[in-house]
PDB file of C-alpha atoms and ligand atoms in Angstrom:
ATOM      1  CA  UNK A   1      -6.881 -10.975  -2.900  1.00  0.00           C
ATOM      2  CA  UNK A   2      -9.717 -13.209  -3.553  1.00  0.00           C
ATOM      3  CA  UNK A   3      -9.850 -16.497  -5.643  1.00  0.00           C
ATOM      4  CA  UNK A   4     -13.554 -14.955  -7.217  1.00  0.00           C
ATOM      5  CA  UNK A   5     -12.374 -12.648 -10.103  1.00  0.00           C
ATOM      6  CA  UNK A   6     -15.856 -10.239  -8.991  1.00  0.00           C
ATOM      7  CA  UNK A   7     -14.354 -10.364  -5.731  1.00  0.00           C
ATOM      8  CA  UNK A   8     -10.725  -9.985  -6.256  1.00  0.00           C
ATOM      9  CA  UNK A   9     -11.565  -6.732  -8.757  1.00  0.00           C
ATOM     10  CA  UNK A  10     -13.384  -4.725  -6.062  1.00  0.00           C
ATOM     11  CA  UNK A  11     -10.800  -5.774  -3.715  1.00  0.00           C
ATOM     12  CA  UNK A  12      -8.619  -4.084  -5.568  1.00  0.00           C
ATOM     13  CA  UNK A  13     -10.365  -1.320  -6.624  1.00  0.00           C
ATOM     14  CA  UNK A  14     -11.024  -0.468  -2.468  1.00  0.00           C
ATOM     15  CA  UNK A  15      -7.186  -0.598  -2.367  1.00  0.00           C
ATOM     16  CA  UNK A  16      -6.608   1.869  -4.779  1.00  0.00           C
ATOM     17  CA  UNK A  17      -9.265   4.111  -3.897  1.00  0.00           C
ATOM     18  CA  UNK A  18      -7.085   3.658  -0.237  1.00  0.00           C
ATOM     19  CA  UNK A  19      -4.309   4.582  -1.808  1.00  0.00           C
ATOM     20  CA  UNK A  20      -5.082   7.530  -3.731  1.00  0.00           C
ATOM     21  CA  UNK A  21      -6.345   8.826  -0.407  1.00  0.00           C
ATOM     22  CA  UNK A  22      -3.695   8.348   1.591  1.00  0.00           C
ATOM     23  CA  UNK A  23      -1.575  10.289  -1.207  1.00  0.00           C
ATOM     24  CA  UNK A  24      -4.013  12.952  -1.050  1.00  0.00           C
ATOM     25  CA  UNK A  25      -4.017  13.269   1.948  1.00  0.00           C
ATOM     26  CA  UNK A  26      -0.438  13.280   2.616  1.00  0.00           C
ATOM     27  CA  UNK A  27       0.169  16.161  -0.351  1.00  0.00           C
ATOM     28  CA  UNK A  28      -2.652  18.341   1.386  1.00  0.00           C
ATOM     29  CA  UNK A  29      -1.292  17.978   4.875  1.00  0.00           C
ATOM     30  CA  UNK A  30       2.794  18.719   4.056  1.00  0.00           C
ATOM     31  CA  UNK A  31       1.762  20.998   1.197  1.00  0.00           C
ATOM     32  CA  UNK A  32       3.157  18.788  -1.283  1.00  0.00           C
ATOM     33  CA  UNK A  33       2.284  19.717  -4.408  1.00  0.00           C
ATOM     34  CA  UNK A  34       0.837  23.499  -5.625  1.00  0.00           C
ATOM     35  CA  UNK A  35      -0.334  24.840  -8.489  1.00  0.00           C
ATOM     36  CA  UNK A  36       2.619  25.141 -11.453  1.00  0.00           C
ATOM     37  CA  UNK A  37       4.318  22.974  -9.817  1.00  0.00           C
ATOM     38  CA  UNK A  38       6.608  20.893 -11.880  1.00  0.00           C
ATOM     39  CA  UNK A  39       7.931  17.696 -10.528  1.00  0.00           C
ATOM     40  CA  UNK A  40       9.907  15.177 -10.688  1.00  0.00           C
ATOM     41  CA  UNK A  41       9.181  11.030  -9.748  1.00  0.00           C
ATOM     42  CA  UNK A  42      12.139   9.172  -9.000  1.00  0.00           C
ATOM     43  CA  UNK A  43      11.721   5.622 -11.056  1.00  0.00           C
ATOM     44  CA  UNK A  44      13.616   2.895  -9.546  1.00  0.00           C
ATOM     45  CA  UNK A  45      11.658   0.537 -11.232  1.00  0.00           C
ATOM     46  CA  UNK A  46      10.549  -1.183  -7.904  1.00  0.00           C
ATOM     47  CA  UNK A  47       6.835  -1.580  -7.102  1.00  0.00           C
ATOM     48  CA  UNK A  48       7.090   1.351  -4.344  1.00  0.00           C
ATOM     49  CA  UNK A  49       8.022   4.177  -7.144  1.00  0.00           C
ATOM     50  CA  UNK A  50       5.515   3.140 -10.106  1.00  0.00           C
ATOM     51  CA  UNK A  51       2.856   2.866  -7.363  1.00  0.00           C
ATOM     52  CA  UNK A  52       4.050   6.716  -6.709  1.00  0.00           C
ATOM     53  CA  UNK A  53       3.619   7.517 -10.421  1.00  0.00           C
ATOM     54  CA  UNK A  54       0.620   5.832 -11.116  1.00  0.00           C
ATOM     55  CA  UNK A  55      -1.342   7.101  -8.019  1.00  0.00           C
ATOM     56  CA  UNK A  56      -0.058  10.771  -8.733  1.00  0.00           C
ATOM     57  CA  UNK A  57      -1.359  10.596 -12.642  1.00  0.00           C
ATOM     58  CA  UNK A  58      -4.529   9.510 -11.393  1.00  0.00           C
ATOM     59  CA  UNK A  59      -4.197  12.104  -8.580  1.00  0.00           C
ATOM     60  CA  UNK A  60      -3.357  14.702 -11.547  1.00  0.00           C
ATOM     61  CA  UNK A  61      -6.300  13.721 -14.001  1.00  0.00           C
ATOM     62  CA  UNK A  62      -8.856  15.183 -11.172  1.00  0.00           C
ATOM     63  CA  UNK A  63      -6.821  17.933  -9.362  1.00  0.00           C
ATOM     64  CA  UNK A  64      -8.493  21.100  -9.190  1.00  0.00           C
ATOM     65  CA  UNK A  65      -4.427  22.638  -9.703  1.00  0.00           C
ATOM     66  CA  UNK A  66      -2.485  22.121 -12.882  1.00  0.00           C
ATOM     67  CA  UNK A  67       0.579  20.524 -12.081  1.00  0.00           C
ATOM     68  CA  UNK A  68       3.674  18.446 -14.701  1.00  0.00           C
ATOM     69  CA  UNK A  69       4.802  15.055 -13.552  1.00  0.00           C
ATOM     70  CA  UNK A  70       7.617  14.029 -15.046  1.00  0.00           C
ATOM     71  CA  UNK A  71       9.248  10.099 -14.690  1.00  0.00           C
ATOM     72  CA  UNK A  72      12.855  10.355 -14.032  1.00  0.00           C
ATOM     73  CA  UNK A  73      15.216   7.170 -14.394  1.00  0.00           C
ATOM     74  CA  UNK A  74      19.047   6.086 -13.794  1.00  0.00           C
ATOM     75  CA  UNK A  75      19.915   3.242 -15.460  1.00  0.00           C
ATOM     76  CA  UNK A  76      22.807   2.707 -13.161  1.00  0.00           C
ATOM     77  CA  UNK A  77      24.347  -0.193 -15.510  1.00  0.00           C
ATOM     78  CA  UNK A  78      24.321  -3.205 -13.307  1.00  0.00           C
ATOM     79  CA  UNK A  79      24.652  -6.441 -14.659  1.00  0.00           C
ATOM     80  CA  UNK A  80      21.236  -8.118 -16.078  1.00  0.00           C
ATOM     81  CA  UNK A  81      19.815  -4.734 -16.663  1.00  0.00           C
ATOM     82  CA  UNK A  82      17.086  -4.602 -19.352  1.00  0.00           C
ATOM     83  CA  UNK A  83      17.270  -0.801 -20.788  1.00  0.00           C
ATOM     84  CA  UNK A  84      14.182  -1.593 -22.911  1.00  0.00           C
ATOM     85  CA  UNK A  85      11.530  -2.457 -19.880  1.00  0.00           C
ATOM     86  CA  UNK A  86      10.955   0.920 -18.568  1.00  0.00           C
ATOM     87  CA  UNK A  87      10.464   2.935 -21.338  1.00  0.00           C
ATOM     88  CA  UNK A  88       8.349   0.752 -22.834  1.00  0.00           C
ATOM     89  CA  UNK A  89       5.802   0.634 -20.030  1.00  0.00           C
ATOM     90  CA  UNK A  90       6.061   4.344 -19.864  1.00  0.00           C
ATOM     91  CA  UNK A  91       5.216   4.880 -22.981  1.00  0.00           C
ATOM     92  CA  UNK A  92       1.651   3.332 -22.409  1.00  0.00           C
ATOM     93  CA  UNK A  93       1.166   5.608 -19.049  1.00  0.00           C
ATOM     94  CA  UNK A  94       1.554   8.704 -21.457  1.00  0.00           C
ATOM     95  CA  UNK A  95       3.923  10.598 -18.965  1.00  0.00           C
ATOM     96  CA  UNK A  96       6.728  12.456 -20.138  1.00  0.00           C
ATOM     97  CA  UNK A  97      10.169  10.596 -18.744  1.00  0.00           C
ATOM     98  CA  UNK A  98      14.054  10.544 -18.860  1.00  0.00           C
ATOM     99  CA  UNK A  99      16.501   7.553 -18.658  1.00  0.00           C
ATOM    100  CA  UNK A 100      19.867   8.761 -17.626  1.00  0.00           C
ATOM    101  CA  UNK A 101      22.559   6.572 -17.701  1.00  0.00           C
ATOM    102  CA  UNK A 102      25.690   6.611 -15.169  1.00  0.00           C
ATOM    103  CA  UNK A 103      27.844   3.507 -14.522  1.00  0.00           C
ATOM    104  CA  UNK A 104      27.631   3.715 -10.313  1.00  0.00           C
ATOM    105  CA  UNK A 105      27.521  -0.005 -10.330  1.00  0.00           C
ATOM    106  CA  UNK A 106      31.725   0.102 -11.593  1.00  0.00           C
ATOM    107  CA  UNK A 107      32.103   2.608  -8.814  1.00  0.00           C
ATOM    108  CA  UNK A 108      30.606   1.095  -6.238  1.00  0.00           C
ATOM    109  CA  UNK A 109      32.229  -2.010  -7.139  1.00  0.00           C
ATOM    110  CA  UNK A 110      35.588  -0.654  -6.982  1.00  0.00           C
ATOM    111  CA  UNK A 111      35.086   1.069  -3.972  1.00  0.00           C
ATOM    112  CA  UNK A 112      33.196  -1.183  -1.381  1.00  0.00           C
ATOM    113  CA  UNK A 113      34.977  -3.935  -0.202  1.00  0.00           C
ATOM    114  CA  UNK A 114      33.456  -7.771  -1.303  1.00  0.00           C
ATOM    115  CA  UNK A 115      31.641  -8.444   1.838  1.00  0.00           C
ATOM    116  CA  UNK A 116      29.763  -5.170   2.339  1.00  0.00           C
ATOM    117  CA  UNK A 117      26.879  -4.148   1.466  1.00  0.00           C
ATOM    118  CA  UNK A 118      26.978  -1.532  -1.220  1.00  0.00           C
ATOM    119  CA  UNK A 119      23.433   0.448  -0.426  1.00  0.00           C
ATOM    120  CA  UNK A 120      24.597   3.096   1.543  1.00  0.00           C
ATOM    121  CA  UNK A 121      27.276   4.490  -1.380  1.00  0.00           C
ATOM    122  CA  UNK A 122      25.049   3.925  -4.486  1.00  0.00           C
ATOM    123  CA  UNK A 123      21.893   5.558  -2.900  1.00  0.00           C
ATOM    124  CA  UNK A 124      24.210   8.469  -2.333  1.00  0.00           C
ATOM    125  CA  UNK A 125      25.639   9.109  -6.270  1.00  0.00           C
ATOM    126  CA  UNK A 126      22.136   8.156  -7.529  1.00  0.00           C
ATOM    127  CA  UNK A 127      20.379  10.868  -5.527  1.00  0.00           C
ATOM    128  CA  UNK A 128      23.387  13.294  -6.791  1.00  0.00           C
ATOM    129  CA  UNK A 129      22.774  12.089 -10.279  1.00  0.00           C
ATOM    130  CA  UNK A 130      19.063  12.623  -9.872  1.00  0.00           C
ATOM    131  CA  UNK A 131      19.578  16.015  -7.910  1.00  0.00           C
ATOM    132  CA  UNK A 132      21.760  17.559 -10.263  1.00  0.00           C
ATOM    133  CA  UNK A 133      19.353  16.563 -13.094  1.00  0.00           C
ATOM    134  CA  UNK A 134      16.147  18.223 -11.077  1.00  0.00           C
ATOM    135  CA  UNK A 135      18.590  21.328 -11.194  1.00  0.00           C
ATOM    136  CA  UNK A 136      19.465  21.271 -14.897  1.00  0.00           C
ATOM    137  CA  UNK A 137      15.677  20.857 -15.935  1.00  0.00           C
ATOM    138  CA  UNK A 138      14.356  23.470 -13.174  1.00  0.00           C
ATOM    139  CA  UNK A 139      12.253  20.730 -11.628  1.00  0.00           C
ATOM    140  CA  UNK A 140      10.337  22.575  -8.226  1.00  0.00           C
ATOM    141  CA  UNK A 141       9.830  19.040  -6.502  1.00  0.00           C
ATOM    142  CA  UNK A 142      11.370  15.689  -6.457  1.00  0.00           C
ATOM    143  CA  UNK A 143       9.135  12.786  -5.284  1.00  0.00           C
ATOM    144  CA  UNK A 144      10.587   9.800  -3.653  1.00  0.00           C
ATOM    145  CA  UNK A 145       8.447   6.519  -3.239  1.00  0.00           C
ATOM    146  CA  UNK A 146       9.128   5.960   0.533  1.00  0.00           C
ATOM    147  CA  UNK A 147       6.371   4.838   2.353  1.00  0.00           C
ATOM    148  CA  UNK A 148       4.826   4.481   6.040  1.00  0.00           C
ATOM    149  CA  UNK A 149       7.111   1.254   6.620  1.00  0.00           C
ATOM    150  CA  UNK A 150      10.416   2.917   4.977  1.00  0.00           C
ATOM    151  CA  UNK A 151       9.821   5.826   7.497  1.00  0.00           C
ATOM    152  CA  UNK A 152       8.880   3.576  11.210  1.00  0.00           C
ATOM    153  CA  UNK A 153      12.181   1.418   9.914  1.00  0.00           C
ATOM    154  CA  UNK A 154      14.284   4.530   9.352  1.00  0.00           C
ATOM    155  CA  UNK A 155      12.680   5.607  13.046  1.00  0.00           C
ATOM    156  CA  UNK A 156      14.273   2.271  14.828  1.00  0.00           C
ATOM    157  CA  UNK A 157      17.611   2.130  13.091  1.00  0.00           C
ATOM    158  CA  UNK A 158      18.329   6.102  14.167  1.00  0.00           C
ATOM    159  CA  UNK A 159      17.136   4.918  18.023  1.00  0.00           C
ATOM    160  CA  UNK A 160      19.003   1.920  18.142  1.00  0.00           C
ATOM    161  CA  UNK A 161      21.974   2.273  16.095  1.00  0.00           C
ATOM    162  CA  UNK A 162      22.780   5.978  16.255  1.00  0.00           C
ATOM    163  CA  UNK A 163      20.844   7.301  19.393  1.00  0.00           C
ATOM    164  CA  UNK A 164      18.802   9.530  17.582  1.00  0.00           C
ATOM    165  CA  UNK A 165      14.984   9.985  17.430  1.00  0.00           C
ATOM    166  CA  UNK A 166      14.955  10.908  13.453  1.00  0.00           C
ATOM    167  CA  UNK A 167      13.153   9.443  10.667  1.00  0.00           C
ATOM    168  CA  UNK A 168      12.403  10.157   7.273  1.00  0.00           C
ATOM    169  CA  UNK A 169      10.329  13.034   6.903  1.00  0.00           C
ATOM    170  CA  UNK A 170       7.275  13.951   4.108  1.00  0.00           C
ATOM    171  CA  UNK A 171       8.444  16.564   2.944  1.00  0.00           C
ATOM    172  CA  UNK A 172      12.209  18.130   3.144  1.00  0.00           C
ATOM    173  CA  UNK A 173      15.073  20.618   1.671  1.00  0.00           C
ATOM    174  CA  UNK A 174      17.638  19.145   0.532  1.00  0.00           C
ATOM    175  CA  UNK A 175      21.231  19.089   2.695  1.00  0.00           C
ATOM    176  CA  UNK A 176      22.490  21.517  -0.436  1.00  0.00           C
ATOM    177  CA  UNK A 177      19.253  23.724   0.360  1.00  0.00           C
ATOM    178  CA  UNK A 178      18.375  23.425  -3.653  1.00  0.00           C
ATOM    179  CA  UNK A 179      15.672  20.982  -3.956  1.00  0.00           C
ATOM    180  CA  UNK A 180      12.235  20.288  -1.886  1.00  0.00           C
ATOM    181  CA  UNK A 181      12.040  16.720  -1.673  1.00  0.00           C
ATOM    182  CA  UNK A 182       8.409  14.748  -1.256  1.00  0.00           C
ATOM    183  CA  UNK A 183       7.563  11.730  -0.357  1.00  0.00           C
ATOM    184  CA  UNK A 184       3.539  11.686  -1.004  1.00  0.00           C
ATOM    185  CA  UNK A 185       3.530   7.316  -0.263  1.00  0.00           C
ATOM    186  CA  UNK A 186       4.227   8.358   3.439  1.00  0.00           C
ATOM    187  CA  UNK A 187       0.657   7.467   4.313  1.00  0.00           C
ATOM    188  CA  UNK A 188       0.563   4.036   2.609  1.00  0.00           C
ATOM    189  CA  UNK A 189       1.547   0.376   3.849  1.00  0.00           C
ATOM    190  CA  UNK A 190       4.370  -1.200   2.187  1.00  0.00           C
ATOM    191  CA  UNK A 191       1.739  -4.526   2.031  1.00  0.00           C
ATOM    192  CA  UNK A 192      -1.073  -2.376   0.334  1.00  0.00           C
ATOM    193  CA  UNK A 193       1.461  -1.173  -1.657  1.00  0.00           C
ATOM    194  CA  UNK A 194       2.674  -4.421  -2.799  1.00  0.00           C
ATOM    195  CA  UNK A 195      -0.747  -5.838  -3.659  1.00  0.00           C
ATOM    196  CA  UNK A 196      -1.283  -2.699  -5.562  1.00  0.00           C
ATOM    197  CA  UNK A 197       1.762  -3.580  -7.616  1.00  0.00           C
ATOM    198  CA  UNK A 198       0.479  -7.120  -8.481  1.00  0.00           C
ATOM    199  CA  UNK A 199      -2.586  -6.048  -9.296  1.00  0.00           C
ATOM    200  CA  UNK A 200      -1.420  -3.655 -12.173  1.00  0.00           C
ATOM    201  CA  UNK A 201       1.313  -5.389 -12.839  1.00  0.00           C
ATOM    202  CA  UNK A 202       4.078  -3.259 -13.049  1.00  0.00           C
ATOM    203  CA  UNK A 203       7.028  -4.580 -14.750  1.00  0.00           C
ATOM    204  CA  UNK A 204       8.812  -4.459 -11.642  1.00  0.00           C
ATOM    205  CA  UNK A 205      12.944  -4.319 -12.075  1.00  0.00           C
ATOM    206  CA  UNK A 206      14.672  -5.433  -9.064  1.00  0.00           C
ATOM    207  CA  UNK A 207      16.882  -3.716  -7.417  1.00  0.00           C
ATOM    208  CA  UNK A 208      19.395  -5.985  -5.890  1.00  0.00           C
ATOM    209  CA  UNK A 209      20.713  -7.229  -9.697  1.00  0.00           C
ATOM    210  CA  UNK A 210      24.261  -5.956  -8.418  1.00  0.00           C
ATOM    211  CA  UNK A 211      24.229  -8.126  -6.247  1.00  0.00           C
ATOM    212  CA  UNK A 212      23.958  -6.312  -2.580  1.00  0.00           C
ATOM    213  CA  UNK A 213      22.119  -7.313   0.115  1.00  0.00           C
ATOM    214  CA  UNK A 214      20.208  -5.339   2.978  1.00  0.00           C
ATOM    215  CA  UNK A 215      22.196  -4.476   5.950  1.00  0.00           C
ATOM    216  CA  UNK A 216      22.176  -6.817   9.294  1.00  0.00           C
ATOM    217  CA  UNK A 217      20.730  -3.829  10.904  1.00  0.00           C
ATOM    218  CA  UNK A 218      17.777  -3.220   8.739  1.00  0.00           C
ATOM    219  CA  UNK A 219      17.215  -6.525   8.456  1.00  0.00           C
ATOM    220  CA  UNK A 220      16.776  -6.885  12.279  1.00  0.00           C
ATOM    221  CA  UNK A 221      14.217  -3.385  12.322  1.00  0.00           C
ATOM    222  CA  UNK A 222      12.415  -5.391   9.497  1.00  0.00           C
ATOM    223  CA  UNK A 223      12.152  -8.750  11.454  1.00  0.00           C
ATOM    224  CA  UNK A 224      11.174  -7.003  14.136  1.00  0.00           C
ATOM    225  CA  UNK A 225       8.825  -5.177  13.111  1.00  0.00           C
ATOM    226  CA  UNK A 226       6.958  -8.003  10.905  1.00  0.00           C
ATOM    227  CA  UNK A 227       6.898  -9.559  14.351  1.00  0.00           C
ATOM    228  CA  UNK A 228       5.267  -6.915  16.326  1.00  0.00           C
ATOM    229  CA  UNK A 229       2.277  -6.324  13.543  1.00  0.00           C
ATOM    230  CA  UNK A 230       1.817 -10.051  13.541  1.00  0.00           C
ATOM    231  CA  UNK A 231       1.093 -10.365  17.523  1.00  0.00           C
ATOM    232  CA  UNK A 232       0.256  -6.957  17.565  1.00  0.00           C
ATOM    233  CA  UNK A 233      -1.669  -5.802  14.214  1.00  0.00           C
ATOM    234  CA  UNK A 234      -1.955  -1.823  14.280  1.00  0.00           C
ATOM    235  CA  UNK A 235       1.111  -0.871  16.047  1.00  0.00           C
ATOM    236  CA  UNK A 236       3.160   0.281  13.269  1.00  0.00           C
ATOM    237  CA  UNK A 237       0.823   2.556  12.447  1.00  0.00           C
ATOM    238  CA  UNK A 238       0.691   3.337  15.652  1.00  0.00           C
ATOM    239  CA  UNK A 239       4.427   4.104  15.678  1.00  0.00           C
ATOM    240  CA  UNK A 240       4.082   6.431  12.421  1.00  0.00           C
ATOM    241  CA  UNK A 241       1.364   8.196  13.992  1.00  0.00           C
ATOM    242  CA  UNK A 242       3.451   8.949  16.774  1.00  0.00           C
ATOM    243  CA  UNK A 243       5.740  10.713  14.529  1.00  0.00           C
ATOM    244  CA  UNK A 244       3.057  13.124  14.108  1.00  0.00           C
ATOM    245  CA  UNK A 245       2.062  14.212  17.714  1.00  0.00           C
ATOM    246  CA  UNK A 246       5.671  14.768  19.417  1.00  0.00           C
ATOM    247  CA  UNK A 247       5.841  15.868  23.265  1.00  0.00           C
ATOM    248  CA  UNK A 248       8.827  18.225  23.475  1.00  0.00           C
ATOM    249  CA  UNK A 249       7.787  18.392  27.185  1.00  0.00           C
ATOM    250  CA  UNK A 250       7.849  14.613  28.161  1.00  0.00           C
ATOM    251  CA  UNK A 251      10.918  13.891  26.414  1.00  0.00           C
ATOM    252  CA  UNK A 252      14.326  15.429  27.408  1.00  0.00           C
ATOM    253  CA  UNK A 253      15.817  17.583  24.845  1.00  0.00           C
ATOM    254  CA  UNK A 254      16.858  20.777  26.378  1.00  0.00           C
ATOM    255  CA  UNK A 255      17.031  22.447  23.065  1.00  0.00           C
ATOM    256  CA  UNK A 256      13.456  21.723  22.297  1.00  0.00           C
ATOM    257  CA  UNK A 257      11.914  22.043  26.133  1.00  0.00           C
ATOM    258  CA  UNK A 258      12.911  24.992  28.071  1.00  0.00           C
ATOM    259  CA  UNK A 259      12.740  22.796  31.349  1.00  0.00           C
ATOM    260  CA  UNK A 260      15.151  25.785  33.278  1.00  0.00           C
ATOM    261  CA  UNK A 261      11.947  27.872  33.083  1.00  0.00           C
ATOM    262  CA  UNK A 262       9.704  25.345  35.483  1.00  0.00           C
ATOM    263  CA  UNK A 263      12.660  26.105  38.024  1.00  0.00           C
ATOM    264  CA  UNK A 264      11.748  29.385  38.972  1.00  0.00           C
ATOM    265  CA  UNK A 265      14.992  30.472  40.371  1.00  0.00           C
ATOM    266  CA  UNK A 266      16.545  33.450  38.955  1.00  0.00           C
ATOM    267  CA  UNK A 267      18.664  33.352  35.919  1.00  0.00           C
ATOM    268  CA  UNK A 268      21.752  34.318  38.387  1.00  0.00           C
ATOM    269  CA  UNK A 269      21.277  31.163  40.271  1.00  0.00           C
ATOM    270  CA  UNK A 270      20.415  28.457  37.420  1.00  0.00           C
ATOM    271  CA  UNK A 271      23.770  29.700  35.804  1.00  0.00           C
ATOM    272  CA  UNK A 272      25.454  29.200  39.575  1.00  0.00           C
ATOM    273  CA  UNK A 273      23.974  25.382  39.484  1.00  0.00           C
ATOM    274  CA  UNK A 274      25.395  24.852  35.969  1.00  0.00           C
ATOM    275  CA  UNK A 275      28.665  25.774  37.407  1.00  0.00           C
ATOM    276  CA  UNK A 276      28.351  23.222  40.202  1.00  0.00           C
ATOM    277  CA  UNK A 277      27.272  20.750  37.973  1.00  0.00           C
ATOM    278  CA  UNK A 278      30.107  20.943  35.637  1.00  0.00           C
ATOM    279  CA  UNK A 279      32.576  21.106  38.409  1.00  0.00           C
ATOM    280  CA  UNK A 280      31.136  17.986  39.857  1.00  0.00           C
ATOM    281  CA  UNK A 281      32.901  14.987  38.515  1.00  0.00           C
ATOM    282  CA  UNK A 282      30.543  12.026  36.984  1.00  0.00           C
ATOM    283  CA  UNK A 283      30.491   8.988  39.516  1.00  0.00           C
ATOM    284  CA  UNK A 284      32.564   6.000  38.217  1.00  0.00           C
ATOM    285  CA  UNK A 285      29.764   3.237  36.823  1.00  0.00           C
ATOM    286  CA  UNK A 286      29.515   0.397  38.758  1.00  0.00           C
ATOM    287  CA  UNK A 287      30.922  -2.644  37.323  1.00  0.00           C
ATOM    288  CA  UNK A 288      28.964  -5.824  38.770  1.00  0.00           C
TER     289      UNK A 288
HETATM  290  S1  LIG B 301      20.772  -3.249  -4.063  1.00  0.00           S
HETATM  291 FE1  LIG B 301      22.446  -2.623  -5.439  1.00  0.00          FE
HETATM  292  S2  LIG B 301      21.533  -1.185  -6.873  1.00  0.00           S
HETATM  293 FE2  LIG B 301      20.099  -1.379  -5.163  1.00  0.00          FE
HETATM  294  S3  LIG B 301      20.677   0.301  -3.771  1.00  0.00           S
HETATM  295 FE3  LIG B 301      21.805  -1.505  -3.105  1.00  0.00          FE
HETATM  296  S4  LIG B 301      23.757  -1.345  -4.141  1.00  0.00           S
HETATM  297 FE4  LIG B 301      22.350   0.031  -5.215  1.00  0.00          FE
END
């Protein structure tokens, strides 16, 4: 942002406008959020889920719906933790909120041997803690603060780590089928996003106060990506719009693409070919 305070304010005032666009947009396009609609925002306490909260209130003051937000916390008791900084923030925001408490850190601990990283297993009994909550309290949506960057990362560790062309997706059912999940930041750069924070100063929590680090493999995605938009500015969002204009026909997934039917041979002999294919044995790779 600019030095020149004039400056610097309608700077950031462009941003937010962006912002609450990109939200809006993103709710009207996935269907997001509907009238009654009473939902629940995940509060990690990073700058990527009050950014969610505080773009949705203002999002709520001037919907033409009615709609309940409600802030949703785990204190997850990790070491350093100050129990006292959330609420009192959220008490100035005027939004109903929740702080539930569950010692994951302990269990994680125990669990995950010293030199790895410990992400993977507390993401997964945080979202059950959080889940199970939205189910007690009859919440209709749960918003997550993932945004554009979270989902093109997510994109390149699935490709290059587990062959897969997944990401993270706006809006989904949960595995259990019990809970539609949103993600309404999936629009929005994680750099807008983090100018956003500094501007309203959020009294941002970190995450990492157990102690864990990212994995080598995100780390990589990240670097690599950080690289690309600096000799190539645009392409990430490139990437994520991608996401959003797939070509079953130009890729090679026979369960999306019914290539068999640009054959034109009868049924009878496609299944005769399959035969001959499977009884042909795979030629050994060459080695040099
Ligand atoms: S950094 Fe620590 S608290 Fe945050 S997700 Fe990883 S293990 Fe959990």
């Amino acid at each position: 942002m600019s030095a020149d305070p004039r400056k610097s304010l309608f700077e950031a005032q462009k941003l937010g406008k962006r912002l609450r666009h990109q939200v809006g947009r993103a709710i009207g396009d996935f269907r997001m959020i509907e009238a009654g609609d009473k939902v629940m925002v995940c509060l990690s306490g990073g700058k990527d889920s009050y950014t969610l909260l505080d773009v949705l209130q203002q999002l709520q003051a001037k919907a033409p719906v009615a709609f309940e937000l409600h802030a949703v916390h785990l204190d997850q008791k990790q070491p350093g933790y100050d129990p006292d900084v959330l609420p009192r923030y959220l008490e100035t925001r005027g939004v109903p909120f929740t702080v539930l408490e569950q010692d994951t850190y302990s269990v994680v601990k125990r669990v995950v041997p010293e030199n790895k990283t410990m992400c993977g297993l507390c993401s997964r009994l945080r979202r059950g803690a959080l889940y199970r909550h939205a189910e007690e309290q009859g919440f209709t949506k749960i918003a997550l603060g993932h945004h554009r960057d979270d989902v093109v990362e997510t994109l390149f560790l699935n490709l290059f780590f587990h062959a897969k062309v997944s990401a993270m997706p706006p809006k989904l059912r949960s595995d259990d089928g019990k809970h539609v999940v949103i993600r309404p930041l999936s629009y929005c750069a994680e750099s807008d996003i983090e100018q956003y924070a500094q501007w309203r100063q959020f009294p941002i929590m970190p995450c990492n106060l157990c102690g864990s680090q990212e994995t080598l493999q995100r780390k990589t995605i990240k670097a690599m990506l950080e690289e690309w938009e600096r000799t190539h500015p645009g392409r990430v969002d490139n990437i994520f719009r991608a996401l959003a204009d797939i070509r079953p026909s130009q890729l090679a997934d026979r369960n999306l693409f019914d290539f068999d039917a640009l054959s034109g041979l009868a049924p009878d002999a496609r299944a005769w070919l399959a035969g001959v294919a499977e009884a042909v044995p795979e030629p050994a790779k060459e080695t040099s």
